[in-house]
Amino acid sequence: MTESSALLTDRYELTMIDAALLKGTHDRESVFEAFTRHLPAGRRFGVIAGTGRLLELIEDFRFGDAELDYLRDNAVVRAETLAWLADFRFSGTIRGYREGEVYFPGSPFLIVDAPFAEGVVLETLILSVFNYDSAVASAAARMVAAAAGRPLAEMGSRRANERSAVAAARAAYIAGFDATSNLEAGRTWGVPTMGTAAHAFTLLHDSEEDAFRAQVAAMGPGTTLLVDTFDVERAIETAVRVAGPGLGAVRLDSGDLPTLVRQVRAQLDRLGATGTRITVTNDLDEFTIAALSSSPVDSYGVGTSVVTGSGSPASGMVYKLVAHRDDEGAWVPVAKKSDGKPSIPGRKHPVRRLDAAGRAVAEVVHIVEAGDVPDDTGRDLLVPLISGGEVHREHLGPEGTRRAREHRATAMAELPDEAFRLGRGDPVLPTIFG
């Protein structure tokens, strides 16, 4: 593998370029849009994540010698197309929702203006990033709402592949999680990291008490001790005796949590450890988190459910050509008319309508001519991401991740209260085309 992201794509992206170059239509000025036709079943909103990752991948979308040799050796495209790819640098313009924005069906969250070949070659990369990262962020945002202000940690690295694990940790943080167990997400994206010990550490030692003493010696009494390896009640007594009443937290990873949490809280209080927190990490999702809302839980750790989108591991996003110039330079709106998968032709401009109290009431998508943006009182949703091939740097790295997290909080504060109900329902905002 190389540092290039150019082969993180489908073969047909390059064979389309190959044929378009032969025909001479590869450089027609074109408009592509990414959107979703439907939210996952029963969901009321989605959260956009992945923008900062995508922009870095586009910067690395270069066909070096290794990539060109592979394409040549496998006869993927003609020699003339290999020469075109060797010089490839994205030179177009991309606008899109701010990362962390909420989204609804039909509204274009990403608009790419570029020659056809430059725009089409990014399709797979755009969809692979947004479909996964937004699925994680959308599920994580529901968990954050269910937690009602209690901290959440993302702990799903071992339930995803190694690259997805980092992307998931970042997306969950943007959606409101407070920390991750994944160190690469901390190094690359500035996500706070957490973690102390697993059951293996307890089993290593001659007794549970020896394990607790070793951990407290290394990390101090403010650490979190895992207390369900053997007998929870005995472990709680041992933990407080070893660390003192200033023990930071205990973690529960099994059992009937609503009952067990109440018992643990009562025991900690009896032992004088009234400030010791309780964190739970047992196969949680938004529904089990909500079910624990009346229990004395202080924080949650979520693994499998968040990195798999809580049952919806992809967001159903698509990427379509909606307009291009003809040989005379005039714009031609185009659309797919396939049964069950139609698209709407023409360049679009989405805004979010707000009421007098600042609450969102509708997603309005204007179909515009020649790039003219209509006068609308709604909040503009598009911001520049790439202009003339140059990435806007504020979206990148840890700072871009922090900005996305802040914007997610702002965008969700605009939503009506019914957006946060966990029961199945329709999108909380209608999408209106006008």
PDB file of C-alpha atoms in Angstrom, residues 58-193:
ATOM      1  CA  ILE A  58      -9.059  13.913  -1.861  1.00  0.00           C
ATOM      2  CA  GLU A  59      -5.737  15.674  -1.280  1.00  0.00           C
ATOM      3  CA  ASP A  60      -4.077  12.237  -1.394  1.00  0.00           C
ATOM      4  CA  PHE A  61      -6.018  11.145  -4.506  1.00  0.00           C
ATOM      5  CA  ARG A  62      -2.966  10.844  -6.765  1.00  0.00           C
ATOM      6  CA  PHE A  63      -1.973   8.154  -9.241  1.00  0.00           C
ATOM      7  CA  GLY A  64       1.689   7.467  -8.557  1.00  0.00           C
ATOM      8  CA  ASP A  65       3.919   4.891 -10.174  1.00  0.00           C
ATOM      9  CA  ALA A  66       2.597   2.032  -8.019  1.00  0.00           C
ATOM     10  CA  GLU A  67      -1.032   2.815  -8.850  1.00  0.00           C
ATOM     11  CA  LEU A  68      -0.345   3.310 -12.554  1.00  0.00           C
ATOM     12  CA  ASP A  69       1.677   0.085 -12.737  1.00  0.00           C
ATOM     13  CA  TYR A  70      -1.213  -1.849 -11.224  1.00  0.00           C
ATOM     14  CA  LEU A  71      -3.712  -0.361 -13.679  1.00  0.00           C
ATOM     15  CA  ARG A  72      -1.378  -1.027 -16.603  1.00  0.00           C
ATOM     16  CA  ASP A  73      -0.547  -4.595 -15.557  1.00  0.00           C
ATOM     17  CA  ASN A  74      -4.240  -5.431 -15.216  1.00  0.00           C
ATOM     18  CA  ALA A  75      -5.333  -3.657 -18.408  1.00  0.00           C
ATOM     19  CA  VAL A  76      -7.918  -1.575 -16.545  1.00  0.00           C
ATOM     20  CA  VAL A  77      -7.735   1.420 -18.919  1.00  0.00           C
ATOM     21  CA  ARG A  78      -5.964   2.480 -22.116  1.00  0.00           C
ATOM     22  CA  ALA A  79      -2.493   4.015 -22.177  1.00  0.00           C
ATOM     23  CA  GLU A  80      -3.961   7.438 -22.999  1.00  0.00           C
ATOM     24  CA  THR A  81      -6.103   7.273 -19.873  1.00  0.00           C
ATOM     25  CA  LEU A  82      -3.108   6.256 -17.761  1.00  0.00           C
ATOM     26  CA  ALA A  83      -1.364   9.414 -18.945  1.00  0.00           C
ATOM     27  CA  TRP A  84      -4.414  11.483 -17.946  1.00  0.00           C
ATOM     28  CA  LEU A  85      -4.531   9.822 -14.520  1.00  0.00           C
ATOM     29  CA  ALA A  86      -0.815  10.435 -13.971  1.00  0.00           C
ATOM     30  CA  ASP A  87      -1.477  14.170 -14.070  1.00  0.00           C
ATOM     31  CA  PHE A  88      -4.728  14.036 -12.073  1.00  0.00           C
ATOM     32  CA  ARG A  89      -5.319  16.742  -9.493  1.00  0.00           C
ATOM     33  CA  PHE A  90      -8.855  17.660  -8.533  1.00  0.00           C
ATOM     34  CA  SER A  91      -9.334  21.237  -9.787  1.00  0.00           C
ATOM     35  CA  GLY A  92     -13.048  21.710  -9.148  1.00  0.00           C
ATOM     36  CA  THR A  93     -15.208  23.183  -6.418  1.00  0.00           C
ATOM     37  CA  ILE A  94     -17.005  21.316  -3.664  1.00  0.00           C
ATOM     38  CA  ARG A  95     -19.591  22.832  -1.352  1.00  0.00           C
ATOM     39  CA  GLY A  96     -21.455  20.957   1.312  1.00  0.00           C
ATOM     40  CA  TYR A  97     -23.110  20.883   4.684  1.00  0.00           C
ATOM     41  CA  ARG A  98     -20.865  21.742   7.583  1.00  0.00           C
ATOM     42  CA  GLU A  99     -19.678  18.559   9.216  1.00  0.00           C
ATOM     43  CA  GLY A 100     -21.960  17.830  12.169  1.00  0.00           C
ATOM     44  CA  GLU A 101     -25.038  19.236  10.384  1.00  0.00           C
ATOM     45  CA  VAL A 102     -28.295  17.286  10.595  1.00  0.00           C
ATOM     46  CA  TYR A 103     -29.685  16.082   7.264  1.00  0.00           C
ATOM     47  CA  PHE A 104     -32.966  14.902   5.761  1.00  0.00           C
ATOM     48  CA  PRO A 105     -34.011  12.951   2.651  1.00  0.00           C
ATOM     49  CA  GLY A 106     -33.610  14.542  -0.767  1.00  0.00           C
ATOM     50  CA  SER A 107     -31.499  17.499   0.258  1.00  0.00           C
ATOM     51  CA  PRO A 108     -28.013  17.599  -1.346  1.00  0.00           C
ATOM     52  CA  PHE A 109     -25.425  17.635   1.441  1.00  0.00           C
ATOM     53  CA  LEU A 110     -22.531  17.765  -1.039  1.00  0.00           C
ATOM     54  CA  ILE A 111     -22.338  19.467  -4.454  1.00  0.00           C
ATOM     55  CA  VAL A 112     -19.365  18.929  -6.756  1.00  0.00           C
ATOM     56  CA  ASP A 113     -18.702  21.295  -9.693  1.00  0.00           C
ATOM     57  CA  ALA A 114     -15.992  19.880 -11.939  1.00  0.00           C
ATOM     58  CA  PRO A 115     -15.274  18.445 -15.370  1.00  0.00           C
ATOM     59  CA  PHE A 116     -17.084  15.115 -15.673  1.00  0.00           C
ATOM     60  CA  ALA A 117     -13.983  12.926 -15.276  1.00  0.00           C
ATOM     61  CA  GLU A 118     -12.810  14.777 -12.157  1.00  0.00           C
ATOM     62  CA  GLY A 119     -16.224  14.617 -10.543  1.00  0.00           C
ATOM     63  CA  VAL A 120     -17.081  11.019 -11.345  1.00  0.00           C
ATOM     64  CA  VAL A 121     -13.754   9.610 -10.177  1.00  0.00           C
ATOM     65  CA  LEU A 122     -14.498  10.766  -6.607  1.00  0.00           C
ATOM     66  CA  GLU A 123     -17.889   9.014  -6.391  1.00  0.00           C
ATOM     67  CA  THR A 124     -16.863   5.848  -4.559  1.00  0.00           C
ATOM     68  CA  LEU A 125     -14.618   7.695  -2.130  1.00  0.00           C
ATOM     69  CA  ILE A 126     -17.321  10.249  -1.287  1.00  0.00           C
ATOM     70  CA  LEU A 127     -19.962   7.600  -0.688  1.00  0.00           C
ATOM     71  CA  SER A 128     -17.745   5.206   1.252  1.00  0.00           C
ATOM     72  CA  VAL A 129     -16.766   7.962   3.694  1.00  0.00           C
ATOM     73  CA  PHE A 130     -20.161   9.579   4.198  1.00  0.00           C
ATOM     74  CA  ASN A 131     -22.228   6.391   4.212  1.00  0.00           C
ATOM     75  CA  TYR A 132     -20.235   4.918   7.097  1.00  0.00           C
ATOM     76  CA  ASP A 133     -19.260   7.961   9.133  1.00  0.00           C
ATOM     77  CA  SER A 134     -22.761   9.446   8.979  1.00  0.00           C
ATOM     78  CA  ALA A 135     -24.308   6.107   9.994  1.00  0.00           C
ATOM     79  CA  VAL A 136     -22.134   6.076  13.104  1.00  0.00           C
ATOM     80  CA  ALA A 137     -22.754   9.750  13.884  1.00  0.00           C
ATOM     81  CA  SER A 138     -26.512   9.391  13.420  1.00  0.00           C
ATOM     82  CA  ALA A 139     -26.697   6.424  15.793  1.00  0.00           C
ATOM     83  CA  ALA A 140     -24.350   8.117  18.260  1.00  0.00           C
ATOM     84  CA  ALA A 141     -26.477  11.270  18.299  1.00  0.00           C
ATOM     85  CA  ARG A 142     -29.505   9.200  19.332  1.00  0.00           C
ATOM     86  CA  MET A 143     -27.457   7.680  22.151  1.00  0.00           C
ATOM     87  CA  VAL A 144     -26.322  11.123  23.271  1.00  0.00           C
ATOM     88  CA  ALA A 145     -29.945  12.268  23.402  1.00  0.00           C
ATOM     89  CA  ALA A 146     -30.951   9.153  25.364  1.00  0.00           C
ATOM     90  CA  ALA A 147     -28.086   9.686  27.839  1.00  0.00           C
ATOM     91  CA  ALA A 148     -29.548  13.099  28.737  1.00  0.00           C
ATOM     92  CA  GLY A 149     -26.255  14.739  29.637  1.00  0.00           C
ATOM     93  CA  ARG A 150     -24.428  11.735  31.092  1.00  0.00           C
ATOM     94  CA  PRO A 151     -21.020  11.122  29.468  1.00  0.00           C
ATOM     95  CA  LEU A 152     -20.529   8.424  26.830  1.00  0.00           C
ATOM     96  CA  ALA A 153     -17.344   6.729  25.670  1.00  0.00           C
ATOM     97  CA  GLU A 154     -16.876   4.949  22.335  1.00  0.00           C
ATOM     98  CA  MET A 155     -15.320   1.499  22.847  1.00  0.00           C
ATOM     99  CA  GLY A 156     -15.995  -0.321  19.572  1.00  0.00           C
ATOM    100  CA  SER A 157     -12.548  -0.706  17.989  1.00  0.00           C
ATOM    101  CA  ARG A 158     -12.559  -4.491  18.249  1.00  0.00           C
ATOM    102  CA  ARG A 159     -15.957  -4.632  16.545  1.00  0.00           C
ATOM    103  CA  ALA A 160     -14.821  -2.817  13.370  1.00  0.00           C
ATOM    104  CA  ASN A 161     -11.894  -3.083  10.990  1.00  0.00           C
ATOM    105  CA  GLU A 162      -8.845  -1.087  11.949  1.00  0.00           C
ATOM    106  CA  ARG A 163      -9.551   1.910   9.675  1.00  0.00           C
ATOM    107  CA  SER A 164     -13.274   1.989  10.382  1.00  0.00           C
ATOM    108  CA  ALA A 165     -12.523   1.944  14.104  1.00  0.00           C
ATOM    109  CA  VAL A 166     -10.716   5.278  13.850  1.00  0.00           C
ATOM    110  CA  ALA A 167     -13.419   6.780  11.638  1.00  0.00           C
ATOM    111  CA  ALA A 168     -16.121   5.569  14.035  1.00  0.00           C
ATOM    112  CA  ALA A 169     -14.409   7.071  17.060  1.00  0.00           C
ATOM    113  CA  ARG A 170     -14.166  10.415  15.274  1.00  0.00           C
ATOM    114  CA  ALA A 171     -17.793  10.320  14.095  1.00  0.00           C
ATOM    115  CA  ALA A 172     -19.092   9.406  17.560  1.00  0.00           C
ATOM    116  CA  TYR A 173     -17.122  12.291  19.080  1.00  0.00           C
ATOM    117  CA  ILE A 174     -18.594  14.724  16.568  1.00  0.00           C
ATOM    118  CA  ALA A 175     -22.054  13.402  17.512  1.00  0.00           C
ATOM    119  CA  GLY A 176     -21.485  14.180  21.199  1.00  0.00           C
ATOM    120  CA  PHE A 177     -19.599  11.241  22.709  1.00  0.00           C
ATOM    121  CA  ASP A 178     -16.995  12.415  25.192  1.00  0.00           C
ATOM    122  CA  ALA A 179     -14.098  10.033  24.618  1.00  0.00           C
ATOM    123  CA  THR A 180     -12.856   6.941  22.788  1.00  0.00           C
ATOM    124  CA  SER A 181     -10.734   3.938  23.666  1.00  0.00           C
ATOM    125  CA  ASN A 182      -8.939   4.241  20.287  1.00  0.00           C
ATOM    126  CA  LEU A 183      -5.500   5.823  20.524  1.00  0.00           C
ATOM    127  CA  GLU A 184      -5.146   6.513  16.786  1.00  0.00           C
ATOM    128  CA  ALA A 185      -8.329   8.575  16.899  1.00  0.00           C
ATOM    129  CA  GLY A 186      -6.738  10.539  19.709  1.00  0.00           C
ATOM    130  CA  ARG A 187      -3.484  11.096  17.836  1.00  0.00           C
ATOM    131  CA  THR A 188      -4.960  11.902  14.427  1.00  0.00           C
ATOM    132  CA  TRP A 189      -8.200  13.703  15.273  1.00  0.00           C
ATOM    133  CA  GLY A 190      -7.732  14.989  18.826  1.00  0.00           C
ATOM    134  CA  VAL A 191     -10.487  12.828  20.322  1.00  0.00           C
ATOM    135  CA  PRO A 192      -9.998  12.449  24.115  1.00  0.00           C
ATOM    136  CA  THR A 193      -9.027   8.884  25.038  1.00  0.00           C
TER     137      THR A 193
END
